[in-house]
Amino acid sequence: VLALWGGILLLGVAARLGIGLGGAALGALSGLGYAGSAIAVRGIGASLEPLVAAAALAVPAYGVLAFWLYSLGMDRARVSSATTPMIVGSTFVPAGVGLALLGDGVRPGWSAAVVAGLVLATAGTVVLSRDDLRSRAAAESASGPGPAPRSGP
């Protein structure tokens, strides 16, 4: 439970220090927030002992931070640049924690597919984030100094 709340504190500090980050970085931080929420749910049982209650309270705390970071990311970048790192982070971080710390396992014969999925998803995130960086750089050079104009609706 202390690790859950330590993660919230670290994510909050990263959010505050990274307020000027681009959409992809904010999407990645958002993914960590949603991952923390998913991990915190694993600590909730039927009893209402103090540690269980503390884990239960971590769920909305991670969710609020993640939503805020994702909203900032969507404001600063294309949808794909903010969303892909959020999806990858919110999927693979809880899976990794489950495998490493909570006794989860991969179905026999599926380890290669899991690794291939992780590699492909991460590569796709990098490609989409680079595309957004190139688009922003081109827009900034075309418009001169000042913020780049937002594309889309």
Coordinates of C-alpha atoms in Angstrom, one line a residue:
V1 CA 0.0 0.0 0.0
L2 CA 2.9 2.3 0.7
A3 CA 4.2 1.6 -2.8
L4 CA 0.8 2.6 -4.2
W5 CA 0.8 5.9 -2.5
G6 CA 4.5 6.4 -3.2
G7 CA 3.6 6.0 -6.9
I8 CA 0.8 8.5 -6.6
L9 CA 3.2 11.0 -5.0
L10 CA 5.9 10.3 -7.7
L11 CA 3.3 10.7 -10.5
G12 CA 2.0 13.9 -9.0
V13 CA 5.5 15.3 -8.8
A14 CA 6.3 14.2 -12.4
A15 CA 3.0 15.8 -13.5
R16 CA 3.9 19.1 -11.8
L17 CA 7.5 19.2 -13.0
G18 CA 6.5 18.0 -16.5
I19 CA 3.7 20.5 -17.0
G20 CA 5.5 21.8 -20.2
L21 CA 6.0 18.3 -21.6
G22 CA 4.7 17.3 -25.1
G23 CA 1.6 15.2 -25.7
A24 CA 3.4 11.9 -26.0
A25 CA 5.2 12.3 -22.7
L26 CA 2.0 13.4 -21.0
G27 CA 0.2 10.4 -22.6
A28 CA 2.9 8.1 -21.2
L29 CA 2.5 9.6 -17.7
S30 CA -1.3 9.2 -18.1
G31 CA -0.7 5.5 -18.9
L32 CA 1.2 5.1 -15.7
G33 CA -1.7 6.7 -13.8
Y34 CA -4.2 4.3 -15.3
A35 CA -1.7 1.4 -14.7
G36 CA -1.5 2.5 -11.0
S37 CA -5.3 2.4 -10.8
A38 CA -5.4 -1.1 -12.2
I39 CA -2.6 -2.3 -9.8
A40 CA -4.4 -0.7 -6.9
V41 CA -7.6 -2.6 -7.7
R42 CA -5.6 -5.8 -7.2
G43 CA -5.1 -4.8 -3.5
I44 CA -8.8 -4.5 -2.8
G45 CA -10.6 -7.4 -1.1
A46 CA -13.9 -8.0 0.5
S47 CA -12.8 -6.9 3.9
L48 CA -12.5 -3.3 5.0
E49 CA -9.2 -3.4 6.8
P50 CA -7.2 -0.2 6.9
L51 CA -4.7 -1.4 4.3
V52 CA -7.6 -2.5 1.9
A53 CA -9.2 0.9 2.4
A54 CA -6.0 2.7 1.6
A55 CA -5.6 0.6 -1.6
A56 CA -9.2 1.4 -2.5
L57 CA -8.6 5.1 -2.1
A58 CA -5.5 4.9 -4.4
V59 CA -7.8 3.8 -7.3
P60 CA -9.5 7.2 -7.8
A61 CA -6.4 9.1 -7.0
Y62 CA -4.5 7.4 -9.8
G63 CA -7.6 7.8 -12.1
V64 CA -7.8 11.6 -11.5
L65 CA -4.1 12.1 -12.1
A66 CA -4.2 10.0 -15.3
F67 CA -7.2 11.8 -16.6
W68 CA -5.7 15.2 -16.0
L69 CA -2.4 14.2 -17.6
Y70 CA -4.2 12.7 -20.6
S71 CA -6.3 15.8 -21.0
L72 CA -3.1 17.9 -21.1
G73 CA -1.5 15.6 -23.6
M74 CA -4.6 15.8 -25.8
D75 CA -4.4 19.6 -25.7
R76 CA -0.7 19.6 -26.8
A77 CA -0.6 16.9 -29.4
R78 CA -2.5 14.8 -31.9
V79 CA -4.8 12.2 -30.6
S80 CA -2.5 9.3 -31.6
S81 CA 0.6 10.9 -30.0
A82 CA -1.1 11.2 -26.6
T83 CA -3.2 8.0 -26.8
T84 CA -0.7 5.4 -27.9
P85 CA 1.8 5.8 -24.9
M86 CA -1.2 5.9 -22.6
I87 CA -2.6 2.6 -23.9
V88 CA 0.8 0.9 -23.9
G89 CA 1.6 2.1 -20.4
S90 CA -1.8 1.3 -18.9
T91 CA -1.6 -2.2 -20.4
F92 CA 2.0 -3.4 -20.0
V93 CA 2.8 -1.8 -16.6
P94 CA 0.1 -3.7 -14.7
A95 CA 0.9 -6.9 -16.7
G96 CA 4.6 -6.5 -15.7
V97 CA 3.7 -5.9 -12.1
G98 CA 1.4 -8.9 -12.1
L99 CA 4.1 -11.1 -13.5
A100 CA 6.9 -9.8 -11.3
L101 CA 5.2 -9.3 -8.0
L102 CA 1.7 -10.7 -7.9
G103 CA 2.2 -14.3 -9.1
D104 CA 0.5 -13.9 -12.5
G105 CA 1.7 -16.0 -15.4
V106 CA 1.6 -16.2 -19.1
R107 CA -0.4 -19.1 -20.7
P108 CA 2.0 -21.9 -21.7
G109 CA 3.3 -21.3 -25.3
W110 CA 2.3 -17.6 -25.4
S111 CA 5.5 -16.0 -24.1
A112 CA 6.8 -15.2 -27.6
A113 CA 3.5 -13.6 -28.5
V114 CA 3.5 -11.4 -25.4
V115 CA 7.1 -10.2 -26.1
A116 CA 6.2 -9.6 -29.8
G117 CA 3.1 -7.6 -28.8
L118 CA 5.1 -5.5 -26.4
V119 CA 7.8 -4.8 -29.0
L120 CA 5.3 -4.0 -31.7
A121 CA 3.1 -1.8 -29.5
T122 CA 6.2 0.1 -28.2
A123 CA 7.5 0.5 -31.7
G124 CA 4.2 1.8 -32.9
T125 CA 4.1 4.3 -30.1
V126 CA 7.6 5.6 -31.0
V127 CA 6.7 5.9 -34.7
L128 CA 3.5 7.8 -33.9
S129 CA 5.2 10.1 -31.4
R130 CA 8.0 10.9 -33.9
D131 CA 5.4 11.8 -36.5
D132 CA 3.8 14.3 -34.2
L133 CA 7.2 15.8 -33.3
R134 CA 8.0 16.2 -37.0
S135 CA 4.6 17.8 -37.7
R136 CA 5.0 20.2 -34.8
A137 CA 8.5 21.2 -35.9
A138 CA 7.3 21.8 -39.5
A139 CA 4.4 23.9 -38.2
E140 CA 6.7 25.9 -36.0
S141 CA 9.2 26.6 -38.8
A142 CA 6.3 27.6 -41.1
S143 CA 4.7 29.9 -38.6
G144 CA 7.8 31.5 -37.2
P145 CA 8.1 32.2 -33.5
G146 CA 5.2 31.4 -31.2
P147 CA 3.0 28.4 -30.5
A148 CA 2.3 26.0 -33.4
P149 CA -1.3 26.1 -34.7
R150 CA -3.4 23.1 -33.7
S151 CA -4.5 20.9 -36.5
G152 CA -7.9 19.2 -36.7
P153 CA -11.3 20.2 -35.3

